CSV table of N, CA and C in Angstrom, one decimal:
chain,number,residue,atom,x,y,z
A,1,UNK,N,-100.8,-2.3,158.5
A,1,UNK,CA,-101.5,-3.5,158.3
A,1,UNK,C,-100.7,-4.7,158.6
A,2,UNK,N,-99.3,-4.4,158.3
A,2,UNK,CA,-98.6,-6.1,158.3
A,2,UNK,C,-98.2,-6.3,159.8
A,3,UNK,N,-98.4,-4.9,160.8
A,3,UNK,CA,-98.5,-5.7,162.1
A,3,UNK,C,-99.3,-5.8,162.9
A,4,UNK,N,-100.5,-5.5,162.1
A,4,UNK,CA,-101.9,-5.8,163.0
A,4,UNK,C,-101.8,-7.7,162.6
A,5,UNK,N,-101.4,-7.8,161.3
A,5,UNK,CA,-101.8,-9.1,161.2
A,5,UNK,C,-100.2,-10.2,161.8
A,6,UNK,N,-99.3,-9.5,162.0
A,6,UNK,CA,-98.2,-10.1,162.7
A,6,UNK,C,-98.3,-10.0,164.1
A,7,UNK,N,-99.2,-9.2,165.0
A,7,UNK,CA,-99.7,-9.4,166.7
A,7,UNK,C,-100.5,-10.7,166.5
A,8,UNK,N,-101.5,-10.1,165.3
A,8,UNK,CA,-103.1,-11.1,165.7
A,8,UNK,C,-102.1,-12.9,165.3
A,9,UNK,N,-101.3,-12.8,164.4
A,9,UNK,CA,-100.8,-14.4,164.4
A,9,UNK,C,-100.0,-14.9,165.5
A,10,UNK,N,-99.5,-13.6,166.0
A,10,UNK,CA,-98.4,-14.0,167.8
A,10,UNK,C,-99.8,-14.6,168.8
A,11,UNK,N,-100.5,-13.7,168.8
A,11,UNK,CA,-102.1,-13.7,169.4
A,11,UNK,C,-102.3,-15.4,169.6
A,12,UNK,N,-102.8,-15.2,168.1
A,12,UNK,CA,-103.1,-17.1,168.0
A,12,UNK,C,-102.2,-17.8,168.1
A,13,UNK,N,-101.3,-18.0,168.0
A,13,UNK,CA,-100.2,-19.1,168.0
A,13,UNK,C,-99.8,-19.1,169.7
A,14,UNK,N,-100.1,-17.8,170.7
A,14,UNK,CA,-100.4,-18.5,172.1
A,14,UNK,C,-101.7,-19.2,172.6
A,15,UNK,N,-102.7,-18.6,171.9
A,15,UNK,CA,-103.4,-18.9,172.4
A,15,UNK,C,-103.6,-20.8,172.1
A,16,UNK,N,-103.2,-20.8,170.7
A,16,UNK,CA,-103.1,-22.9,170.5
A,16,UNK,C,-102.3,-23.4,171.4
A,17,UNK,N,-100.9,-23.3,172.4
A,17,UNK,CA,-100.6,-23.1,172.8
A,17,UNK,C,-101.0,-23.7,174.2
A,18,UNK,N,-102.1,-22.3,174.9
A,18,UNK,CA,-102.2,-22.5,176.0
A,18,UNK,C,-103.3,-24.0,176.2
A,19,UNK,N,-102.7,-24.1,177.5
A,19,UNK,CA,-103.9,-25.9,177.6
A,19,UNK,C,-105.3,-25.4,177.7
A,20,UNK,N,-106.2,-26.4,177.0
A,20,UNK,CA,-107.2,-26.8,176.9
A,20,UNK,C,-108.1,-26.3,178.1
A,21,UNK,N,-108.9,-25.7,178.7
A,21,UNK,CA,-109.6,-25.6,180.3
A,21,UNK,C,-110.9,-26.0,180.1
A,22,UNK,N,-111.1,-27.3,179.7
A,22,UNK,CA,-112.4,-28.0,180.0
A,22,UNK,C,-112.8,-28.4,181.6
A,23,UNK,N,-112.5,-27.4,182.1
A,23,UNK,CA,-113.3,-27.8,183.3
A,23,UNK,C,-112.2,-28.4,184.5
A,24,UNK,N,-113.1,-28.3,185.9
A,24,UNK,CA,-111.6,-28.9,186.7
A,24,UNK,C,-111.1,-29.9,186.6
A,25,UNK,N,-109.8,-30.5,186.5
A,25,UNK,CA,-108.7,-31.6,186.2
A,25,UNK,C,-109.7,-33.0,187.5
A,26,UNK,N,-109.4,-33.8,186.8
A,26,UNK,CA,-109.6,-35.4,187.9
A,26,UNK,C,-108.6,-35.0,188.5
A,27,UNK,N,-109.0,-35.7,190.3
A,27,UNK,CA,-107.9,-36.3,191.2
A,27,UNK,C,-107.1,-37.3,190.8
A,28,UNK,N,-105.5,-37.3,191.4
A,28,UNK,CA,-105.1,-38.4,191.2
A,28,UNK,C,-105.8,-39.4,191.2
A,29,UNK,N,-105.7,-40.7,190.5
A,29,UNK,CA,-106.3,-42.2,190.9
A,29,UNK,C,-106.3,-42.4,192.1
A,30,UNK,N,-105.0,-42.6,192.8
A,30,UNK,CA,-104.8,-43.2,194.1
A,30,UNK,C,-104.6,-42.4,195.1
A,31,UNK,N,-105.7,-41.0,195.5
A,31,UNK,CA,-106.3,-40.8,196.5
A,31,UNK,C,-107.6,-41.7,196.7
A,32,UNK,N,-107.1,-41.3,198.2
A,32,UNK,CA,-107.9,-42.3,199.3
A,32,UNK,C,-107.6,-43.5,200.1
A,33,UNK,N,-108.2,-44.5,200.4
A,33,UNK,CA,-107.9,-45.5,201.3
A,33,UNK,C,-107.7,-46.5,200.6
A,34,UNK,N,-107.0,-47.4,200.8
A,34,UNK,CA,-106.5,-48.5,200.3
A,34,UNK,C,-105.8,-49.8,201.5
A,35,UNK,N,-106.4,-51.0,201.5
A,35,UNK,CA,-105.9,-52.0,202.0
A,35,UNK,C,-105.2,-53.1,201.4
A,36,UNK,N,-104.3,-54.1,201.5
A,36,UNK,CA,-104.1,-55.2,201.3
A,36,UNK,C,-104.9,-56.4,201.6
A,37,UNK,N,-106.1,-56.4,201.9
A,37,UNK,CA,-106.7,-57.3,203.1
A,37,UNK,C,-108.0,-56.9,202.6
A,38,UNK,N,-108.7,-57.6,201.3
A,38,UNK,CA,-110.3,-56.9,201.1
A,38,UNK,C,-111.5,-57.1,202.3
A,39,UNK,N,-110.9,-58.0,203.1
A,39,UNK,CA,-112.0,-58.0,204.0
A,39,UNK,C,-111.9,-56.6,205.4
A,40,UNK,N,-110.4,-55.8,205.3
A,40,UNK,CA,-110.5,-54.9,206.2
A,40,UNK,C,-111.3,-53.5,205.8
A,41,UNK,N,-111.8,-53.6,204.6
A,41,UNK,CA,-112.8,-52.8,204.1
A,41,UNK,C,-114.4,-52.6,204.7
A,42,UNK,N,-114.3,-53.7,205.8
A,42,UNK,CA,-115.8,-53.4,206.8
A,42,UNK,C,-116.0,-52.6,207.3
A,43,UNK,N,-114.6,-51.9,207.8
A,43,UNK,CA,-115.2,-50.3,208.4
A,43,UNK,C,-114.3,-49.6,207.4
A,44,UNK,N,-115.0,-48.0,207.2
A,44,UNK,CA,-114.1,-47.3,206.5
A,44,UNK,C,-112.4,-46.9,207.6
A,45,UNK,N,-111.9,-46.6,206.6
A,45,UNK,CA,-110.4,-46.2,207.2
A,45,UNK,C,-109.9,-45.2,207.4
A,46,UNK,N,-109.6,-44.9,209.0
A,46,UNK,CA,-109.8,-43.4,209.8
A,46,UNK,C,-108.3,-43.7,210.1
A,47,UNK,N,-107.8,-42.2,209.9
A,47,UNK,CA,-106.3,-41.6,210.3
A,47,UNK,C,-106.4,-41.8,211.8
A,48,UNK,N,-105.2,-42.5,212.0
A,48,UNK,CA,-105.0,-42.4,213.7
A,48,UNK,C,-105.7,-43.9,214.0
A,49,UNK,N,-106.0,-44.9,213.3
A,49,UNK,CA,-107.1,-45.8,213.1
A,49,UNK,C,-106.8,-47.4,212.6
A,50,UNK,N,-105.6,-46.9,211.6
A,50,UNK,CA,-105.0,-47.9,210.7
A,50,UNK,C,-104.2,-48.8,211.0
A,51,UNK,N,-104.8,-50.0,210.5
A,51,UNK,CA,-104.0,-51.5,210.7
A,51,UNK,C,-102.7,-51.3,209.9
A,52,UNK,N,-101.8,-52.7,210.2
A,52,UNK,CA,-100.5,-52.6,209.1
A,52,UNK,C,-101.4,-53.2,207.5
A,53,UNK,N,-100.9,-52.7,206.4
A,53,UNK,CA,-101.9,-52.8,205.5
A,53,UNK,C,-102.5,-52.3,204.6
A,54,UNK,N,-103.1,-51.2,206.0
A,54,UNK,CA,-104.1,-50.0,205.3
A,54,UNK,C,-103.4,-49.1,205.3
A,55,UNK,N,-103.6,-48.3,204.3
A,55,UNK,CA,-102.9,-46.9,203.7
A,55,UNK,C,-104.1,-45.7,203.7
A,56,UNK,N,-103.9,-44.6,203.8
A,56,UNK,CA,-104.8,-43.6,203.2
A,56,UNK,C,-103.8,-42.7,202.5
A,57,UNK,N,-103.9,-42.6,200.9
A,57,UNK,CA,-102.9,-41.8,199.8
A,57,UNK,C,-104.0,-40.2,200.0
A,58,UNK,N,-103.1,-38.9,200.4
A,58,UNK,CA,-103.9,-37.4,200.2
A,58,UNK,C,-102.9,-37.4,199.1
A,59,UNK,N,-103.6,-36.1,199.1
A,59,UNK,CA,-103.1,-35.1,198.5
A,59,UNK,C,-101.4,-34.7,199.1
A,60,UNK,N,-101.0,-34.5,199.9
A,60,UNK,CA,-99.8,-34.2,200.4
A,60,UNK,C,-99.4,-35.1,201.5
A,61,UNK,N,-99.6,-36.5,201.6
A,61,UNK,CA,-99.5,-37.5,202.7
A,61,UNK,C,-99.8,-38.9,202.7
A,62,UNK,N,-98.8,-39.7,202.8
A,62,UNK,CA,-99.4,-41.1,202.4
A,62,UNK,C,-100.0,-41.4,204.4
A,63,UNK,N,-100.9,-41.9,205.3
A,63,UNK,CA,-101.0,-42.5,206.3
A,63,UNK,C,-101.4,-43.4,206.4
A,64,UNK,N,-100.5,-44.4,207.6
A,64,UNK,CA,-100.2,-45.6,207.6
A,64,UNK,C,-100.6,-46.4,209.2
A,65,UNK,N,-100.4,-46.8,209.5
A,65,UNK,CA,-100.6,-47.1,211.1
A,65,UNK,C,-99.2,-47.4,211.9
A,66,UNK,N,-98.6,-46.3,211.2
A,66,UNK,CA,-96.8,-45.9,212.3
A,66,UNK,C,-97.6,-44.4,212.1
A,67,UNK,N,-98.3,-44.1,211.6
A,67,UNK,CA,-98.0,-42.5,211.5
A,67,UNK,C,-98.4,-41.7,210.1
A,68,UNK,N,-97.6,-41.1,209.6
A,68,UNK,CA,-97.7,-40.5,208.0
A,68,UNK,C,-96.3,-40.3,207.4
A,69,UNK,N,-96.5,-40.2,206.5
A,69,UNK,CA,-95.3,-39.6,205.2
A,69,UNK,C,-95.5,-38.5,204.7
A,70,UNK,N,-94.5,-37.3,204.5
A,70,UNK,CA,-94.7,-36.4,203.0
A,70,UNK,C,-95.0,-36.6,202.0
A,71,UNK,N,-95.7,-36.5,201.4
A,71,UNK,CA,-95.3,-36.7,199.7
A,71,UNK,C,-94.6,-35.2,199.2
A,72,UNK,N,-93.4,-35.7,198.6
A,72,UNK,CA,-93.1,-34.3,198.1
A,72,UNK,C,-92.7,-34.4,196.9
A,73,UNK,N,-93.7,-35.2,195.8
A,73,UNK,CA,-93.5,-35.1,194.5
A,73,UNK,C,-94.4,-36.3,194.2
A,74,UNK,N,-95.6,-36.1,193.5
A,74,UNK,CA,-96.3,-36.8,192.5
A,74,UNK,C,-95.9,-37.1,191.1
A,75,UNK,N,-95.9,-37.6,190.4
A,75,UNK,CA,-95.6,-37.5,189.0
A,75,UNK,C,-96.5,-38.7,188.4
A,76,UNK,N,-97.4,-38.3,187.1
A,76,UNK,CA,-98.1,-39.4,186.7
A,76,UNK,C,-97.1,-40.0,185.5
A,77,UNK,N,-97.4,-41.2,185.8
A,77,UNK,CA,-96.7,-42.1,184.8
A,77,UNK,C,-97.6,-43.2,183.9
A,78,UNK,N,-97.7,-42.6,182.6
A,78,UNK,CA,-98.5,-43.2,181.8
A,78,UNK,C,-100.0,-43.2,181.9
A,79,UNK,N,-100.8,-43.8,181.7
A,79,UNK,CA,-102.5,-43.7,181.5
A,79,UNK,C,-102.7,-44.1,183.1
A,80,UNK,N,-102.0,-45.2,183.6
A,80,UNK,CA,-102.8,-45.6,185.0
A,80,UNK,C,-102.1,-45.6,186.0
A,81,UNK,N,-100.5,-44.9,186.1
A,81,UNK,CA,-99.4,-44.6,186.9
A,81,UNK,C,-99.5,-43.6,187.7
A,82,UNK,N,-98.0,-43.9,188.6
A,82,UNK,CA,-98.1,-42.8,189.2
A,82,UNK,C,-96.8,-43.4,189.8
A,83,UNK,N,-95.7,-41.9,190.3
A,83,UNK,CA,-94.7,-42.3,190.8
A,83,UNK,C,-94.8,-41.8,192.3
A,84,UNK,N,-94.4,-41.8,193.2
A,84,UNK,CA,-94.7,-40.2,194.1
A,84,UNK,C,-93.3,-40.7,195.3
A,85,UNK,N,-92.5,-40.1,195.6
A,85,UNK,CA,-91.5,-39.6,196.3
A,85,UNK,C,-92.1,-38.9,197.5
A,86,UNK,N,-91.9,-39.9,198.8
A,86,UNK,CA,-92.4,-39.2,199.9
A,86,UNK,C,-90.9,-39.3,200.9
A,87,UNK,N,-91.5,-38.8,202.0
A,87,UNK,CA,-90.5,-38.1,203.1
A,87,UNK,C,-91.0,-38.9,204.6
A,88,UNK,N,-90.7,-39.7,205.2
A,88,UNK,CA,-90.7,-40.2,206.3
A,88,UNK,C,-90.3,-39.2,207.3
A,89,UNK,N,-90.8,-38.9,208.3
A,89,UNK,CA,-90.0,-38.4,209.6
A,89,UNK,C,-89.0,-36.9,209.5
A,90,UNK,N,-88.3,-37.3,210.0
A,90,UNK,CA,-87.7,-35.3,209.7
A,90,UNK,C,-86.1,-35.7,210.2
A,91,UNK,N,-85.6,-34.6,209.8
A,91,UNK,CA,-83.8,-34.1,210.4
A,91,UNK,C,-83.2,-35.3,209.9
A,92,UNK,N,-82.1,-35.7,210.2
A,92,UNK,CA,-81.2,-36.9,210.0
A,92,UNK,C,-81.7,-38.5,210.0
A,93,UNK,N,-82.6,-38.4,210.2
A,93,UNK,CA,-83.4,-39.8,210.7
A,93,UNK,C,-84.5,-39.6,209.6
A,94,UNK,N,-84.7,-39.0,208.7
A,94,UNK,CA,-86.1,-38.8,207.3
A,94,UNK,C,-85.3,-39.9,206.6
A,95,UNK,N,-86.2,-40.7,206.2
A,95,UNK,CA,-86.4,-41.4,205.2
A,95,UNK,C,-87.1,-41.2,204.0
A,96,UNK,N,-86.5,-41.8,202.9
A,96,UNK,CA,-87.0,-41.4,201.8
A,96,UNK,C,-87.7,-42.7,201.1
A,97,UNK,N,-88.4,-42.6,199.9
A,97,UNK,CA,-88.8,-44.0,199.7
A,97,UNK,C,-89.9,-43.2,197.8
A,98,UNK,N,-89.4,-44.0,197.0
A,98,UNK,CA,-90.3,-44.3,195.8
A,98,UNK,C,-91.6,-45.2,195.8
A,99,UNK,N,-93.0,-44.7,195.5
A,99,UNK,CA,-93.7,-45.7,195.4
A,99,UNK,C,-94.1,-46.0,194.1
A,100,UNK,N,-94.2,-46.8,193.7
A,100,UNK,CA,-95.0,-47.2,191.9
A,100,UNK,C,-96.3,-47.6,191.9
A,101,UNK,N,-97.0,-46.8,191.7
A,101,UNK,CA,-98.4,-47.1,191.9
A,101,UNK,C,-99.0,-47.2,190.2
A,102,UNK,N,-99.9,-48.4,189.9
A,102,UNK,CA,-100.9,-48.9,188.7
A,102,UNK,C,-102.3,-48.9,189.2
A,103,UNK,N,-103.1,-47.9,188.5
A,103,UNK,CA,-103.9,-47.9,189.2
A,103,UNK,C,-105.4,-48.1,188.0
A,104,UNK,N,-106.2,-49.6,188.5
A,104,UNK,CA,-107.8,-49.6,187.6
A,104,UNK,C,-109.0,-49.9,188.6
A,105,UNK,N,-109.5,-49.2,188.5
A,105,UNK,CA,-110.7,-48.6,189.2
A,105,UNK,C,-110.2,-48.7,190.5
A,106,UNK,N,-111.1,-50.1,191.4
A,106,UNK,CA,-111.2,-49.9,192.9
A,106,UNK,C,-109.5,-50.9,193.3
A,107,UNK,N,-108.5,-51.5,191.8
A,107,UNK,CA,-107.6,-52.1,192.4
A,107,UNK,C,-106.0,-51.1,192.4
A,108,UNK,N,-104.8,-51.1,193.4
A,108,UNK,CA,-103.9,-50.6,192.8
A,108,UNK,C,-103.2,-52.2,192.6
A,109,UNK,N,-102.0,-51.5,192.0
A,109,UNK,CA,-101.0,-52.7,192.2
A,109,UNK,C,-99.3,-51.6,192.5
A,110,UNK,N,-98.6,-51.7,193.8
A,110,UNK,CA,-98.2,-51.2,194.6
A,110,UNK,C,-96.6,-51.6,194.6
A,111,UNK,N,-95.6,-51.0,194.6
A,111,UNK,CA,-94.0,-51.0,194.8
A,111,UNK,C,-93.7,-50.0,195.5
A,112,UNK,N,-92.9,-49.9,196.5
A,112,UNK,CA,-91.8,-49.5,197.3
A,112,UNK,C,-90.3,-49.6,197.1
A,113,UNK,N,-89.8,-49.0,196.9
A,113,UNK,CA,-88.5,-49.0,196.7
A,113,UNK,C,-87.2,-49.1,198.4
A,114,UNK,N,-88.1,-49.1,199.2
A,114,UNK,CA,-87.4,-49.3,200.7
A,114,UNK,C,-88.9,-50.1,202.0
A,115,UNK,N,-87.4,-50.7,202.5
A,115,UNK,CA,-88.8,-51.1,203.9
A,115,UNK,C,-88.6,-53.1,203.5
A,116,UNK,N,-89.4,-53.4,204.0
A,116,UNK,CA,-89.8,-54.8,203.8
A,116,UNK,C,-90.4,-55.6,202.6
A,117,UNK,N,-91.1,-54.5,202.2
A,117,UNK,CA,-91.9,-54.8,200.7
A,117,UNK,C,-91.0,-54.1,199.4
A,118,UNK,N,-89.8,-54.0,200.1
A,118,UNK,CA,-88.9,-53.2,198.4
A,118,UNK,C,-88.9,-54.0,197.3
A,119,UNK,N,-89.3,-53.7,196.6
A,119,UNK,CA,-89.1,-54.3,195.0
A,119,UNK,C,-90.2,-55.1,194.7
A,120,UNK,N,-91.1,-55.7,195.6
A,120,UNK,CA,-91.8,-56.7,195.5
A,120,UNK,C,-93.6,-55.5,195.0
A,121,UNK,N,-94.0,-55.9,194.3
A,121,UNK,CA,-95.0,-55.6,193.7
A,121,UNK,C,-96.4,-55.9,194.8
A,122,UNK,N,-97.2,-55.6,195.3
A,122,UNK,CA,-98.3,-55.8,196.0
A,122,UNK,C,-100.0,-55.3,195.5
A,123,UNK,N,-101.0,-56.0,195.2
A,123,UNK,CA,-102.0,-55.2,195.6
A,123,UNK,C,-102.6,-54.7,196.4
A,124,UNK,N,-103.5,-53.8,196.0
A,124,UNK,CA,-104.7,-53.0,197.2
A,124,UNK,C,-105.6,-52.6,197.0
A,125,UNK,N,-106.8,-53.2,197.5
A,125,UNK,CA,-108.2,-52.6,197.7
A,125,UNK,C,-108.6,-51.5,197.8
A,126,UNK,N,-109.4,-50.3,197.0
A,126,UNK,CA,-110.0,-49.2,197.3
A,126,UNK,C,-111.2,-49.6,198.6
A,127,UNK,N,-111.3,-48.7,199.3
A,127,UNK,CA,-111.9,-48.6,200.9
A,127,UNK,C,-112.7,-47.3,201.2
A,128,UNK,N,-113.3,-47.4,201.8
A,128,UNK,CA,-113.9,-46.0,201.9
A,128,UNK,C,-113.0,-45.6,203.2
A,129,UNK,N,-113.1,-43.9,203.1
A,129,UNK,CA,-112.3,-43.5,204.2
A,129,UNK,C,-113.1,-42.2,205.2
A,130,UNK,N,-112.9,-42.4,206.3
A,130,UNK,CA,-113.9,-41.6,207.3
A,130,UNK,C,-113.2,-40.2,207.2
């Protein structure tokens, strides 16, 4: 008897444990398109397409209008954060770069840690994307 009831408390004590599965998880915030420029929101924003400005944040790629980035690490930070560590280009010449993303509804507010805009905080318009 005392190790039916010493499994069944191992039992429970994983099962409190294991996370919650209410159903599938939200997307990051800051997937999707995003501009500097609310009026470049008149057409949606197509990869291969992009002004300097416009961004489109995936799932595994920030695109930009040079091209795309890796993302090779998301991490949320706090209720409306997000950190994400991406990969420029490849071999000896990849660049690396931090972004800090704050993110409420359709606004972000935007840092880079390299490039022209380093350190300097920016916003951006959510956009629809083709």
């Amino acid at each position: 008897m005392r190790f039916i009831y010493a499994t069944s408390s191992i039992m429970a004590a994983c099962l409190m444990a294991w996370p919650a599965l209410s159903g599938p998880s939200s997307p990051p915030s800051y997937l999707g398109g995003w501009t500097e420029d609310a009026q470049g929101c008149g057409q949606p924003l197509a990869e291969g397409h992009l002004q300097p400005g416009e961004y489109i944040f995936g799932k595994d790629a920030r695109r930009h209008f040079e091209g795309s980035c890796r993302i090779a690490r998301a991490e949320q930070s706090g209720s409306f954060g997000w950190k994400l560590d991406e990969v420029c280009g490849g071999g000896p010449s990849a660049r690396k770069a931090r972004w800090n993303l704050s993110v409420a509804g359709d606004t972000m507010i935007a840092s880079i840690a390299r490039g022209s805009k380093a350190g300097e905080p920016f916003t951006l318009k959510r956009c629809a994307v083709n």
